[in-house]
GROMACS .gro file of C-alpha atoms in nm:
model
  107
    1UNK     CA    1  -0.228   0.826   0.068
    2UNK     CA    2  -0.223   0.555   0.332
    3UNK     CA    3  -0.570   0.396   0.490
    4UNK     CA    4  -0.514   0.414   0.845
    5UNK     CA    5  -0.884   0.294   0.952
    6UNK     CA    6  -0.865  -0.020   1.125
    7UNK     CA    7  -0.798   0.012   1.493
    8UNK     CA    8  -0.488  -0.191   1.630
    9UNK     CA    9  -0.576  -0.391   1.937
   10UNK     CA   10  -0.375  -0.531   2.220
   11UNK     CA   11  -0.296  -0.891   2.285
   12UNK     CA   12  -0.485  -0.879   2.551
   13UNK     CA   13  -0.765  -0.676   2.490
   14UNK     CA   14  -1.085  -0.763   2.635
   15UNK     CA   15  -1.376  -0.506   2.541
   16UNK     CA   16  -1.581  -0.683   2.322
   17UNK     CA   17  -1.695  -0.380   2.180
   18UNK     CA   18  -1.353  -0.306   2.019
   19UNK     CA   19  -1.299  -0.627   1.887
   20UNK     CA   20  -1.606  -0.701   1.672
   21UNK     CA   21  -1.577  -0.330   1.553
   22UNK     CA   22  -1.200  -0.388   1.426
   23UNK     CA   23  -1.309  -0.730   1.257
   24UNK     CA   24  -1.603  -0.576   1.081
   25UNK     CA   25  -1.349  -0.320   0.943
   26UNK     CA   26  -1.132  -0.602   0.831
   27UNK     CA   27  -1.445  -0.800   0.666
   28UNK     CA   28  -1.542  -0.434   0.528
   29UNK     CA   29  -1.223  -0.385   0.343
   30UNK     CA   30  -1.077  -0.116   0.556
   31UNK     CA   31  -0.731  -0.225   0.640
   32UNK     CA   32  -0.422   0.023   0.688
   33UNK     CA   33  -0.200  -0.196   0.411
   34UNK     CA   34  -0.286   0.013   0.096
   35UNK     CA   35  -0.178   0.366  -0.092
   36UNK     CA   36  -0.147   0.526  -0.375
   37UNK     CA   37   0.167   0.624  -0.542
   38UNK     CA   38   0.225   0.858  -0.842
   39UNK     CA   39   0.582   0.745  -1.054
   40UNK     CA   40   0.853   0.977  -1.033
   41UNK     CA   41   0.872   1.176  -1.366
   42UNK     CA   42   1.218   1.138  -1.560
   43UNK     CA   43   1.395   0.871  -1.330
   44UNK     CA   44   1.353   0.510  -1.343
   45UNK     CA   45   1.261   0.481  -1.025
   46UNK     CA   46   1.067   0.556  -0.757
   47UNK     CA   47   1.087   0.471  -0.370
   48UNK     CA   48   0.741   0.407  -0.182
   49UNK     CA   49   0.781   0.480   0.283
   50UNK     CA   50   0.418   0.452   0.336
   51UNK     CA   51   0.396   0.646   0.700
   52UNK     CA   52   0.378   0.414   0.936
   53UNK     CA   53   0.371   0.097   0.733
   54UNK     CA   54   0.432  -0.233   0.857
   55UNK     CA   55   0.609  -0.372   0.522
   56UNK     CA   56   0.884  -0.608   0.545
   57UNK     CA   57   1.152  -0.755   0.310
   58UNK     CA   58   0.933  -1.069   0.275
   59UNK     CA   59   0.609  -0.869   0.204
   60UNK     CA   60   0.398  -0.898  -0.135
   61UNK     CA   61   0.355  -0.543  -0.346
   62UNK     CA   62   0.089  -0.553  -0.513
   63UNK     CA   63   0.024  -0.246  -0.808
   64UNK     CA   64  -0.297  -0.160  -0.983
   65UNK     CA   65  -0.263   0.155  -1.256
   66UNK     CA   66  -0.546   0.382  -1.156
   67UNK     CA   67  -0.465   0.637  -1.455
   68UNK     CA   68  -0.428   0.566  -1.892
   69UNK     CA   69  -0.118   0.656  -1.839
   70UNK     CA   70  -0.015   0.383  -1.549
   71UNK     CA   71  -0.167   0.116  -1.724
   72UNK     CA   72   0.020   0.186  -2.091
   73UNK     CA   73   0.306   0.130  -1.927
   74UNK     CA   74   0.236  -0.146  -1.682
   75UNK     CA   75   0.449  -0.421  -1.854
   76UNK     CA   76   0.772  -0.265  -1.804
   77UNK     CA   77   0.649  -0.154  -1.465
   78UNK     CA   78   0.746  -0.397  -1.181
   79UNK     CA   79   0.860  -0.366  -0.787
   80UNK     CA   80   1.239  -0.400  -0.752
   81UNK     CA   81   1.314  -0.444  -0.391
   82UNK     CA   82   1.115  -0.459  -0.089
   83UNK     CA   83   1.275  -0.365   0.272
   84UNK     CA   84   1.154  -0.306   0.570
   85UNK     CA   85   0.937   0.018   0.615
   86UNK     CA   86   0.917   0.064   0.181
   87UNK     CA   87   0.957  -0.038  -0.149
   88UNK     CA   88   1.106   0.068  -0.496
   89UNK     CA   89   0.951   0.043  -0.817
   90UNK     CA   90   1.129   0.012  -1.173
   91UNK     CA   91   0.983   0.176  -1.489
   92UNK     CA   92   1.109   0.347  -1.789
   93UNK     CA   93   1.256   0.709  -1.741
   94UNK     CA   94   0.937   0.948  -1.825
   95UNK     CA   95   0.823   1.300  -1.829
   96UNK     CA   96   0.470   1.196  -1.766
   97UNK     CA   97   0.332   1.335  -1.413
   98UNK     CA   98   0.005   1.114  -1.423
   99UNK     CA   99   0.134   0.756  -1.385
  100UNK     CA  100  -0.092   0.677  -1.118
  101UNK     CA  101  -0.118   0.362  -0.906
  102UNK     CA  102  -0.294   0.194  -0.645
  103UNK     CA  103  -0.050  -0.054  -0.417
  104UNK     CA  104  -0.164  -0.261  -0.095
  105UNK     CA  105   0.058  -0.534   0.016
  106UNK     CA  106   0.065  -0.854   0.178
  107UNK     CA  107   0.323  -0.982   0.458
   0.00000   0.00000   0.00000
């Protein structure tokens, strides 16, 4: 899942209308930078394309377990790489299918 609710707006856009609606998204919370992944069961890794996303090798991933299961395992959990367009994350091989997490980034 990817938020896609705030609306993009031209350089030059001019309806005023448009513009104060997209800030109060931003102010509200409601950016498009955020997902939720679920860890790939029995590999070590998993690989996160967010649709659309705007993330780039100099971006900030940011994780936040959203199941029991995520957070028991959270300090052998960490992102790998970043590139443009996705990101990898590194945890122990698992059968679990409920290591849930949250992600947003930054950058």
């Amino acid at each position: 899942m990817t938020g896609t609710l705030t609306q993009k707006l031209a350089p030059g856009e001019t309806n005023l209308r448009r513009i104060i609606n997209t800030i109060n998204r931003v102010i509200e919370g409601r950016t498009d930078n955020y997902g939720q992944v679920t860890l790939a069961a029995s590999t070590a890794r998993t690989v996160v394309t967010p649709s659309g996303a705007r993330i780039s090798e100099n971006s900030a991933i940011h994780l936040t377990p959203r199941t029991a299961s995520a957070a028991a395992g959270l300090a052998s959990i960490y992102v790998e790489t970043v590139a443009n367009g996705s990101f990898t994350i590194a945890h122990p091989s698992s059968s679990a299918t409920d290591r849930t997490f949250d992600y947003s980034w930054t950058g």
